[in-house]
Coordinates of C-alpha atoms in Angstrom, one line a residue:
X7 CA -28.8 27.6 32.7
X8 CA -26.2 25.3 30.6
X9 CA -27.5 22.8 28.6
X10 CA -25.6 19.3 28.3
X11 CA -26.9 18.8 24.6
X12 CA -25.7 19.7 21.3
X13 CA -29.0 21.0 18.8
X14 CA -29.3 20.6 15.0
X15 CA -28.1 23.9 13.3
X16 CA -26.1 22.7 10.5
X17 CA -27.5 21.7 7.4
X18 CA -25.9 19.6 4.2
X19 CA -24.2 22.7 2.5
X20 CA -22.3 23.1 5.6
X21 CA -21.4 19.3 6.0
X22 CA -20.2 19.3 2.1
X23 CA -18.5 22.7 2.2
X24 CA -16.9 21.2 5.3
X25 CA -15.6 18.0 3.7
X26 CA -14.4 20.4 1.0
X27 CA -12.9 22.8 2.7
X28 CA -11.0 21.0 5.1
X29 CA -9.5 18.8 2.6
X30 CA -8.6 21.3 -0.6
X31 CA -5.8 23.9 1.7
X32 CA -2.7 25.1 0.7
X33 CA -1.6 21.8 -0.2
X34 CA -3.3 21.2 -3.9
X35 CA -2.0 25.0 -4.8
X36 CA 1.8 24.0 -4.7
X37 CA 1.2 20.1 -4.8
X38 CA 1.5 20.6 -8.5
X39 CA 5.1 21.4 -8.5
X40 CA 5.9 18.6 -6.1
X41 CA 4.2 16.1 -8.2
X42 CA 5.8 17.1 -11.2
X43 CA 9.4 16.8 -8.8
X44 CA 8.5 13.6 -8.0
X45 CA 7.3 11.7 -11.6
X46 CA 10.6 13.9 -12.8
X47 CA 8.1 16.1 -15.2
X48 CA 5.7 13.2 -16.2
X49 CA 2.0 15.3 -16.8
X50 CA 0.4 12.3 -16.9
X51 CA 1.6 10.1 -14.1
X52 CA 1.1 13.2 -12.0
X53 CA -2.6 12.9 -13.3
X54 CA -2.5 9.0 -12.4
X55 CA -1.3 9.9 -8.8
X56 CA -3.9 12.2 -7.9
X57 CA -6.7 9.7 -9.2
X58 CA -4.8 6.7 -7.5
X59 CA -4.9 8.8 -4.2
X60 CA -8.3 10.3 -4.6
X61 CA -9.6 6.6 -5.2
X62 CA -8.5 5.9 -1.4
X63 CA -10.1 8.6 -0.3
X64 CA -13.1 7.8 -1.7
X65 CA -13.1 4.1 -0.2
X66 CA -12.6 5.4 2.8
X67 CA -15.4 8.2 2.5
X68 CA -17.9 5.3 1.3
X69 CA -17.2 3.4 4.2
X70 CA -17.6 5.3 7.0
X71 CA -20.8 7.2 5.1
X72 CA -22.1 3.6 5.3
X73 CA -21.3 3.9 9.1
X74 CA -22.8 7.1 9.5
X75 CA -26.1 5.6 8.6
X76 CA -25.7 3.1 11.2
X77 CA -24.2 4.9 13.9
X78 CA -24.6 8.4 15.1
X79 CA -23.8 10.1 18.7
X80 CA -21.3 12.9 18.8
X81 CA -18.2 12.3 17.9
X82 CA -17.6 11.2 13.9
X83 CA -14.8 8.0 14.3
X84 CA -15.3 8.0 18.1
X85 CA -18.9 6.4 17.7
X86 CA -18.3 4.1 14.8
X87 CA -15.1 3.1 16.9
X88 CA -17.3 2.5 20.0
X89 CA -20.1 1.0 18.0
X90 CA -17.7 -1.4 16.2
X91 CA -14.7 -2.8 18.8
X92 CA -15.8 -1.2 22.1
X93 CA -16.2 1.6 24.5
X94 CA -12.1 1.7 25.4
X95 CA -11.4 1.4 22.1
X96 CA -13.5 4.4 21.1
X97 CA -11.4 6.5 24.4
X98 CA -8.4 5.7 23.3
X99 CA -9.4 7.2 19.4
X100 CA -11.0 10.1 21.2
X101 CA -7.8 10.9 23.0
X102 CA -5.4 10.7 20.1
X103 CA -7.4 12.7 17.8
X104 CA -8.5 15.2 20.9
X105 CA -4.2 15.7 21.9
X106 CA -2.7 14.9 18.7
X107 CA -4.6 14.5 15.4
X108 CA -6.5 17.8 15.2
X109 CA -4.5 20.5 16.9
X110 CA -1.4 19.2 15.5
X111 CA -2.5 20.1 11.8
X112 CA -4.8 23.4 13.5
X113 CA -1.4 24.4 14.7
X114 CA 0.1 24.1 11.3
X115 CA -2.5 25.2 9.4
X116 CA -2.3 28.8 11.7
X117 CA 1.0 29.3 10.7
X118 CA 0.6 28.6 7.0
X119 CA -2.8 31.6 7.6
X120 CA -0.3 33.8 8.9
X121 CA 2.6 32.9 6.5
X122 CA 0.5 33.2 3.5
X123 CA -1.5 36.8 4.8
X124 CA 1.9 38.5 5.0
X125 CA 3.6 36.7 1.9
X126 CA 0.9 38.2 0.2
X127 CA 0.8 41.9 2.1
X128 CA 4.9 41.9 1.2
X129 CA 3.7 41.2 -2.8
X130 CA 2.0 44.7 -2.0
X131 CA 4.4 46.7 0.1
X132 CA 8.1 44.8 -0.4
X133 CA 9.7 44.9 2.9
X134 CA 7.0 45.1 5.2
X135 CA 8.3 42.6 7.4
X136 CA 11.7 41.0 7.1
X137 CA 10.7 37.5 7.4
X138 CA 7.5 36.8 6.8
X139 CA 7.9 33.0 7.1
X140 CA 9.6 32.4 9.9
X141 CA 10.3 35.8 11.5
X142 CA 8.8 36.9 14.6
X143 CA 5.7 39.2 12.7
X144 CA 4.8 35.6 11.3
X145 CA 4.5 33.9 14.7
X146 CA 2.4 36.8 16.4
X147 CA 0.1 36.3 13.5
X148 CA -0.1 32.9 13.8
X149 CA -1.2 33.0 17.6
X150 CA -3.8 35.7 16.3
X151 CA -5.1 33.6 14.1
X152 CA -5.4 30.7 16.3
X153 CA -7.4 32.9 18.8
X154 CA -9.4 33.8 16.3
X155 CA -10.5 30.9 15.1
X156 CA -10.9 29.5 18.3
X157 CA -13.8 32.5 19.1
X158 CA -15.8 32.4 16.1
X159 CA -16.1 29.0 16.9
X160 CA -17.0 29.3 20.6
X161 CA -18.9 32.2 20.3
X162 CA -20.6 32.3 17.5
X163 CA -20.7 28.7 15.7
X164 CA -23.4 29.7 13.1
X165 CA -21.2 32.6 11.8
X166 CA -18.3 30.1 12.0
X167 CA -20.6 27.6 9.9
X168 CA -21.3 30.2 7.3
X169 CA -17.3 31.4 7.5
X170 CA -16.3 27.9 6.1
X171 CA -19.2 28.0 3.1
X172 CA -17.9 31.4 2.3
X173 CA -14.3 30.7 2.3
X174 CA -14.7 27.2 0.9
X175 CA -16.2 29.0 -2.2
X176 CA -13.7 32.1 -2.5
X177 CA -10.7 28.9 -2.5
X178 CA -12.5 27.3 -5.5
X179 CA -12.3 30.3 -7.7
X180 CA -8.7 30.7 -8.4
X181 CA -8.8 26.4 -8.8
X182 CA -11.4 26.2 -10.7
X183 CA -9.9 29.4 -13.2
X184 CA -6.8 28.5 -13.6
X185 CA -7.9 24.4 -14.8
X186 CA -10.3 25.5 -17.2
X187 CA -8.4 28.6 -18.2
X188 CA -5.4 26.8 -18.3
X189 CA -6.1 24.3 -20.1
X190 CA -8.1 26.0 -23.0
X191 CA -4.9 28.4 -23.1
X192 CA -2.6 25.6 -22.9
X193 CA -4.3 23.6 -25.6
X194 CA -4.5 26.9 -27.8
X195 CA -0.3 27.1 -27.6
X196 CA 0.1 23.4 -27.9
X197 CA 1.7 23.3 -24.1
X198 CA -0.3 21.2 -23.3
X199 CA 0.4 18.7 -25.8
X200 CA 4.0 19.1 -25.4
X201 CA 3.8 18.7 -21.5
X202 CA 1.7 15.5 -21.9
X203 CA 3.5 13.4 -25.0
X204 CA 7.0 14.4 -23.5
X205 CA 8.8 11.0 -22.6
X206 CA 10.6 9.8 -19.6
X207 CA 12.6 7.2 -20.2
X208 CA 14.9 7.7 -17.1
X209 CA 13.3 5.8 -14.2
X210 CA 11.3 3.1 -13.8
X211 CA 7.8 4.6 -13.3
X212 CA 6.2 2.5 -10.7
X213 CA 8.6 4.3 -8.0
X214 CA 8.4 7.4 -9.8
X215 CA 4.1 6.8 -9.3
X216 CA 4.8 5.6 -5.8
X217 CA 6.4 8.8 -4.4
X218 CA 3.8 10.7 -5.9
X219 CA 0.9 9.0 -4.6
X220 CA 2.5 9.5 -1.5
X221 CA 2.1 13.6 -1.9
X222 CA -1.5 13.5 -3.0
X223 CA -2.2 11.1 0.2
X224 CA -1.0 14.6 2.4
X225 CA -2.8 16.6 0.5
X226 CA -6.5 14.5 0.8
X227 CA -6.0 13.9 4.3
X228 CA -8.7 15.8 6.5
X229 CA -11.6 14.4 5.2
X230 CA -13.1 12.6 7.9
X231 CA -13.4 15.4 10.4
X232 CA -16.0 16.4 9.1
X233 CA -18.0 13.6 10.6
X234 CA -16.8 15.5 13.8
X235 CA -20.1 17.1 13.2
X236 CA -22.9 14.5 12.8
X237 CA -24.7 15.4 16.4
X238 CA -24.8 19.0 15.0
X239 CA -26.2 17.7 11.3
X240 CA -29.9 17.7 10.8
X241 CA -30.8 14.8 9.2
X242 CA -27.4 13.1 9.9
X243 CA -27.9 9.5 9.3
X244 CA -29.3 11.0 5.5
X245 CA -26.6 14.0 5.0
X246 CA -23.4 13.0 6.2
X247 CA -23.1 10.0 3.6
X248 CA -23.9 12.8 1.0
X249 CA -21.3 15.1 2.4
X250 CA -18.5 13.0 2.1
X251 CA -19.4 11.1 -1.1
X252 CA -19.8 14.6 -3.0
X253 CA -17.2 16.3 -0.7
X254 CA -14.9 13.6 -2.1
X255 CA -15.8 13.3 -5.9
X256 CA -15.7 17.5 -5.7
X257 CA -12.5 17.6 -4.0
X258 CA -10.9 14.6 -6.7
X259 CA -12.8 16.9 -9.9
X260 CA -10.9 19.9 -8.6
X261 CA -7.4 18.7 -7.8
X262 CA -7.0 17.0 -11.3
X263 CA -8.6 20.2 -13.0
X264 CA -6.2 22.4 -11.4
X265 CA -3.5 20.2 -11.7
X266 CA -4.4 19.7 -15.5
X267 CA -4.4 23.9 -16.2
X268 CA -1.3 24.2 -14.6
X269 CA 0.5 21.5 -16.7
X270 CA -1.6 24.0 -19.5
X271 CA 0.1 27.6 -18.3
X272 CA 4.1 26.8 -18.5
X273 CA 6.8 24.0 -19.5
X274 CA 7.2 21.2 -17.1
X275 CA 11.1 22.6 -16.1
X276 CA 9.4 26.0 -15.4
X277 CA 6.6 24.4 -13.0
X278 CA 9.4 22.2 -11.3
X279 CA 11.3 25.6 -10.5
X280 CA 9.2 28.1 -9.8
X281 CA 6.1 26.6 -8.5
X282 CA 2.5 26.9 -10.0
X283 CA 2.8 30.8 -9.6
X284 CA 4.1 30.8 -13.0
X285 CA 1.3 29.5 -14.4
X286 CA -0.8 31.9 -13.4
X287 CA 1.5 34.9 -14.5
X288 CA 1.8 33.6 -18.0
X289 CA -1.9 32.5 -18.4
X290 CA -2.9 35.9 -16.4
X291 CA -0.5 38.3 -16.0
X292 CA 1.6 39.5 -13.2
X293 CA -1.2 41.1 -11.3
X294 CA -2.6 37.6 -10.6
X295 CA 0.5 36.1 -9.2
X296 CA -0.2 38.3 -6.0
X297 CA -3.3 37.9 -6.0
X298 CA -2.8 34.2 -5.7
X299 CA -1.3 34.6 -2.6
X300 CA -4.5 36.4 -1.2
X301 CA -6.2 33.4 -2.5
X302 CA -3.8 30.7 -0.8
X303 CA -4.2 32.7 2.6
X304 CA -7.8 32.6 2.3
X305 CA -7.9 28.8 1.9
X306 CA -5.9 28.1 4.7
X307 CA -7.9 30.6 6.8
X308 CA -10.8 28.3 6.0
X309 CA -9.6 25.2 6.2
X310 CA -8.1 26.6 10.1
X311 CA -11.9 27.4 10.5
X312 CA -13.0 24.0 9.9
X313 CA -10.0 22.4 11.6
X314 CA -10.4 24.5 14.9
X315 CA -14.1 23.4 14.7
X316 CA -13.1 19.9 14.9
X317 CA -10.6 20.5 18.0
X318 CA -13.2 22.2 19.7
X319 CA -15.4 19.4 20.4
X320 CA -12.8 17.1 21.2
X321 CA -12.9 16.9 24.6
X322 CA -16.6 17.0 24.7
X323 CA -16.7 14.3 22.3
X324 CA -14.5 11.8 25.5
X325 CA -16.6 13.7 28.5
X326 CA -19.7 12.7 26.6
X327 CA -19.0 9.2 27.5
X328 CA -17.7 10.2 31.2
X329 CA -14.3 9.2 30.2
X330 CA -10.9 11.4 30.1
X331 CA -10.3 13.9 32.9
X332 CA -13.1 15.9 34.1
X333 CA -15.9 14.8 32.4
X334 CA -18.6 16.9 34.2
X335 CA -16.4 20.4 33.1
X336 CA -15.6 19.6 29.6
X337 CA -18.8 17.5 29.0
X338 CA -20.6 21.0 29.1
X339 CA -22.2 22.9 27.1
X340 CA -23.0 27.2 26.3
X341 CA -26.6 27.3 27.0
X342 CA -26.6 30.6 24.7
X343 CA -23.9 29.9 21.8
X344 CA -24.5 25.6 22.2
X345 CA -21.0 25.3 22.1
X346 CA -18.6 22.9 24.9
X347 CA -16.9 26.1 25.9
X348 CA -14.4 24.2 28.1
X349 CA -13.5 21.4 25.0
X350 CA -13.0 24.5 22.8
X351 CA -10.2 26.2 25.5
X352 CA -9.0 22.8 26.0
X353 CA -8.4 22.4 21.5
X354 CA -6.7 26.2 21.3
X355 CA -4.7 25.0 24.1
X356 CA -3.6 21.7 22.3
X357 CA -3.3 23.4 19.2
X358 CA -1.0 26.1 20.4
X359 CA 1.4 23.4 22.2
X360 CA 1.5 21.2 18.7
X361 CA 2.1 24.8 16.8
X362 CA 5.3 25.6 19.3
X363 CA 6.4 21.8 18.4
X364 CA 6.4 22.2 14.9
X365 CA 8.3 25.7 14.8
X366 CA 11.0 23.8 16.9
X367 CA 10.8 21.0 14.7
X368 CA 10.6 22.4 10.9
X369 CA 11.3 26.1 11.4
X370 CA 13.6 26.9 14.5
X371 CA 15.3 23.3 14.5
X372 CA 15.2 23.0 18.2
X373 CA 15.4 18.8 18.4
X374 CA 18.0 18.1 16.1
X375 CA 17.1 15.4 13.3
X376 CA 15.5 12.1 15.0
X377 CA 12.6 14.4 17.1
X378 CA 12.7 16.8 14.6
X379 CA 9.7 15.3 12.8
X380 CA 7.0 17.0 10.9
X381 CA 3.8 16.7 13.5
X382 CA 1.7 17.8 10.3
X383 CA 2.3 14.8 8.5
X384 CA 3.1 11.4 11.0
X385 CA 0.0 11.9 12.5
X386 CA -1.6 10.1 9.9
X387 CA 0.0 6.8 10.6
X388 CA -2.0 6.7 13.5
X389 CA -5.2 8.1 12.3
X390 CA -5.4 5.0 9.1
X391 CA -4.0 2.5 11.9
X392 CA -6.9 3.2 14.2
X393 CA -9.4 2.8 10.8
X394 CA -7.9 -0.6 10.4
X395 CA -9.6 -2.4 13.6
X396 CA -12.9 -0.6 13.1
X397 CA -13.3 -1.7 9.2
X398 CA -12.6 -5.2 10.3
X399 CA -15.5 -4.8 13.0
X400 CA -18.2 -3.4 10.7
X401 CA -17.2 -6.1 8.0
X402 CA -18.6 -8.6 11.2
X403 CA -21.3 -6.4 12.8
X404 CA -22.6 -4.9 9.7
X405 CA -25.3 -7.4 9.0
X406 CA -28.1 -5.2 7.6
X407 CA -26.1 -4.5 4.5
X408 CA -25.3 -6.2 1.3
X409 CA -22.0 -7.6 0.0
X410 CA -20.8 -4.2 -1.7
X411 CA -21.4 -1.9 1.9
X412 CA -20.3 -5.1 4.4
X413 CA -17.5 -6.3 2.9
X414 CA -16.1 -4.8 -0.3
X415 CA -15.9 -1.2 0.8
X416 CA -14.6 -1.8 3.7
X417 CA -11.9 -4.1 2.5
X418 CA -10.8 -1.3 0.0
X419 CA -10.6 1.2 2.3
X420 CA -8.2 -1.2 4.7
X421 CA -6.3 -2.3 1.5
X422 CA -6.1 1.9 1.2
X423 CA -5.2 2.5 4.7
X424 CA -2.4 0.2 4.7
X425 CA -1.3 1.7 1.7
X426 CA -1.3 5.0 3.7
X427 CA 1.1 3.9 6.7
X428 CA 3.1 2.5 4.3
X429 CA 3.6 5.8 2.3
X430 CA 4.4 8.0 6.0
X431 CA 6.7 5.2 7.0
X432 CA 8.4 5.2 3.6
X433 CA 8.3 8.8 3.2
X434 CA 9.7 9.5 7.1
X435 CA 12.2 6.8 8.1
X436 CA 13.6 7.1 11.6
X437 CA 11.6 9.6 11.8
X438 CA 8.6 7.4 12.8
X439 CA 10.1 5.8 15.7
X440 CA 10.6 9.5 17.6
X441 CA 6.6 10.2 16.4
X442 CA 5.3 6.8 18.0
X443 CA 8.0 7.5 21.2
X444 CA 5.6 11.0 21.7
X445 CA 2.3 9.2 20.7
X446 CA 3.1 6.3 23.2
X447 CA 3.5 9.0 25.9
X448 CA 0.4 10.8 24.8
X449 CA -1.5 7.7 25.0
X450 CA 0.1 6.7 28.8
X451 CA -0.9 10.5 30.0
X452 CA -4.9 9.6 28.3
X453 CA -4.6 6.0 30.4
X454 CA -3.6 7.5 33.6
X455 CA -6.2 10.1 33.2
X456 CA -8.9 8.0 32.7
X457 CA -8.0 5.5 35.6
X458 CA -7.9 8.4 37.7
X459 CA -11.2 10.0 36.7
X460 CA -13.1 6.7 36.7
X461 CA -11.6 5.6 40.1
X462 CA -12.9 9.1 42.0
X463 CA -16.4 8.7 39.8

C-alpha cells in the first residue's frame, strides 16, 4: 500500500553535510586560478572577493533559516513562497525550479562526474580514451552517472543520505590539506609573502573586485536546496536554520583556506597558467597532482548526489499542492523506500534533457552564439529574482520577530540578490535575452498545465 507522506529519516549531519556538499563542487578546486585571472594576480582582492560573496550567501542563508522556523511543508522555497505572496506564486517557483533550476545544474554536474572520473583514470593509463572531455566515452559516463544517481536516490534514500556525508567528507580532505599545508609551506619559502605584497597598479581595482565577486557568486550558488529537505528533517523548524548557518560559515572557512594555500604552493603567473594543480605538485609532489583529480571527481559525484536528491522531489513538491500535471501520479509516494517514485523519473528525465542542452550549447555548439548559453549559470537570475518578492513579503508578514530577523536580514539578502542578477546579466550579455526567451516558454508550458489539470479536477 503507498503512502502519500514523507517520514523523518534525516537528521542535522545530513542537513549540514547537505548544505556543504552541494555548495563546495568542482568549482572552489579551479575557482582559484579564475580569481587570480580576474584581479590580474591580486592574492588579496581574490581573498576580498570570496568574503564579499560568501557575505551574500550568508544573508541569504539567515534569512530563509529565519523562514524555516516559521514555515515548514515540503518543499524548501516553495513553502516560504506560498506562505509569504501566495499559493500561485509558490506554483510558479515550484515549476521553474522542478523544469529548470535543478536538473539544469544535475545535468551539468553529471558531465563534470564523468569528465573528472576519466581525466583522472587517463592520469593512470594515458590514452585510455581519446577525449575524455567531450568525446563520446565521456557522454556514456555521464548518462551512467545520471542513472545512478537517480536510483540510490529512489531506491534507497538512506544510503543516498549517508553517500552525501561520506562524500562531503572525502572533498574536504584535499581542501582542507592543501590551505593549511599550503600555507605553512608557503610562509616557510616566503611565497606567500611575495604573492600577497606584490602590487597592481594596472587597473582600477573596484572592476578588477567586481568580476571576481561575480565567480565566487557561481561557485556558492546551491545552497538553498538543501531546504528541499525540511519535510524529511527531524526537528526541522530547529535543524534547518543550523544547517544552513553552519553549512554557510563552513563552506566560506574552507573556500578562503584553500584559496589562501594555493596562493602559498606557487607564483601567482604559475597559478594563472596552469591552474591550482601546480600547487599541489610543488607543495606534494607529482603523485598528488593525479590524485587530485580522483578527488575533484569525487566531489562532483557528491554534490550530483545531493543535486539529484533535490530534483527528485520536484514534482512531488507541485503535486503536493494538487497543482502541475498529474497531481494524483506524481504526488505519490514508495510505501517501502518513502520516496515520490514518479517525481524522481520525472527529475532524471528533466535533468537528462538540460544535460543534452548544455553539450549543444558549450561542448558540441549546436545553437550558434545567441542560444548557445550556459544553462549552468543563467539560471540563477531567476532563482535570486524569485527570492526578491518573497523577502519583501516576510519583511510584512513576519511579525513575531524583532528588527534584526524582520527587516535587516531580509533587506541584505535582497540588496545581495540584486547584486546577483546584476553579476549574470553583466557577466552574460545577450546572452540573457535567449535564457529568459526558453524560461518564458517553460513557464507558458507550467501555466497551460496547470489550467488544464485544475479544470478536469
Amino acid at each position: 500500500m503507498t503512502e502519500n507522506k514523507l517520514t523523518k529519516k534525516y537528521g542535522l549531519p545530513t542537513a549540514i553535510a547537505m548544505v556543504v556538499g552541494i555548495v563546495i563542487g568542482s568549482g572552489v578546486f579551479f575557482k582559484a586560478q579564475t580569481i587570480l585571472e580576474m584581479t590580474g594576480g591580486d592574492v588579496l582582492l581574490g581573498v576580498l572577493a570570496w568574503l564579499v560573496g560568501g557575505a551574500i550567501m550568508v544573508v541569504c542563508a539567515l534569512a530563509f533559516a529565519t523562514m524555516a522556523t516559521k514555515y515548514e511543508k515540503v518543499g524548501g522555497i516553495v513553502d516560504y513562497a506560498e506562505a509569504t505572496v501566495g499559493e500561485n506564486y509558490a506554483y510558479f517557483t515550484g515549476w521553474f525550479l522542478t523544469t529548470i533550476y535543478y536538473p539544469s545544474m544535475t545535468g551539468v554536474l553529471a558531465w563534470l562526474s564523468a569528465r573528472y572520473t576519466l581525466v583522472f583514470v587517463c592520469s593512470i593509463s594515458p590514452g585510455f580514451v581519446e577525449n575524455p572531455v567531450t568525446g563520446p566515452e565521456c557522454m556514456a559516463l555521464t548518462l551512467m552517472m545520471l542513472v545512478g544517481s537517480y536510483a540510490v536516490n529512489a531506491l534507497s534514500p538512506k544510503l543516498a543520505g549517508h553517500f552525501q556525508v561520506s562524500t562531503t567528507v572525502i572533498k574536504l580532505i584535499p581542501l582542507v590539506l592543501m590551505g593549511v599545508v599550503g600555507l605553512i609551506v608557503g610562509l616557510a619559502n616566503g611565497t606567500t609573502v611575495q604573492n600577497f605584497t606584490a602590487v597592481h597598479t594596472e587597473v582600477g581595482r573596484m572592476p578588477l573586485l567586481l568580476g571576481a565577486v561575480v565567480s565566487t557568486a557561481f561557485a556558492y550558488e546551491g545552497w538553498i536546496i538543501a531546504t528541499g529537505i525540511n519535510a524529511e528533517l527531524k526537528n526541522a523548524k530547529r535543524n534547518l536554520p543550523i544547517a544552513l548557518a553552519l553549512g554557510a560559515v563552513v563552506i566560506i572557512s574552507i573556500c578562503v583556506l584553500y584559496y589562501v594555500g594555493v596562493a602559498g604552493g606557487a607564483t601567482t603567473a604559475e597559478l594563472i597558467e596552469k591552474g591550482a594543480t601546480v600547487a599541489f605538485t610543488n607543495v606534494f609532489g607529482g603523485v598528488f597532482g593525479n590524485i587530485l583529480n580522483l578527488f575533484v571527481a569525487i566531489s562532483c559525484i557528491g554534490t550530483l548526489n545531493g543535486l539529484m536528491l533535490a530534483s527528485a522531489r520536484g514534482m512531488y513538491a507541485l503535486a503536493a499542492r494538487g497543482r502541475g500535471p498529474a497531481p494524483t501520479v506524481f504526488g505519490s509516494v514508495d510505501g517501502e523506500t518513502n520516496v515520490p517514485t514518479n517525481s524522481a523519473i520525472a527529475g532524471l528525465f528533466f535533468a537528462a534533457f538540460w544535460f543534452f542542452y548544455f553539450y549543444g550549447s558549450q561542448l558540441a555548439g549546436w545553437f550558434g552564439g545567441f542560444f548557445g548559453f550556459d544553462s549552468s549559470e543563467l539560471p540563477i537570475i531567476t532563482i535570486y529574482a524569485f527570492y526578491l518578492p518573497v523577502l519583501v513579503r516576510f519583511m510584512i508578514k513576519g511579525t513575531e520577530f524583532g528588527f534584526c530577523r524582520r527587516f535587516l536580514l531580509p533587506a541584505l539578502a535582497i540588496c545581495g540578490s540584486l547584486f546577483m542578477i546584476y553579476a549574470a546579466v553583466a557577466a552574460h550579455g545577450v546572452q540573457v535575452f535567449a535564457y529568459l526567451i526558453v524560461f518564458a516558454v517553460f513557464a507558458a508550458a507550467g501555466l497551460i498545465f496547470d489550467a488544464v489539470c485544475r479544470k478536469r479536477g
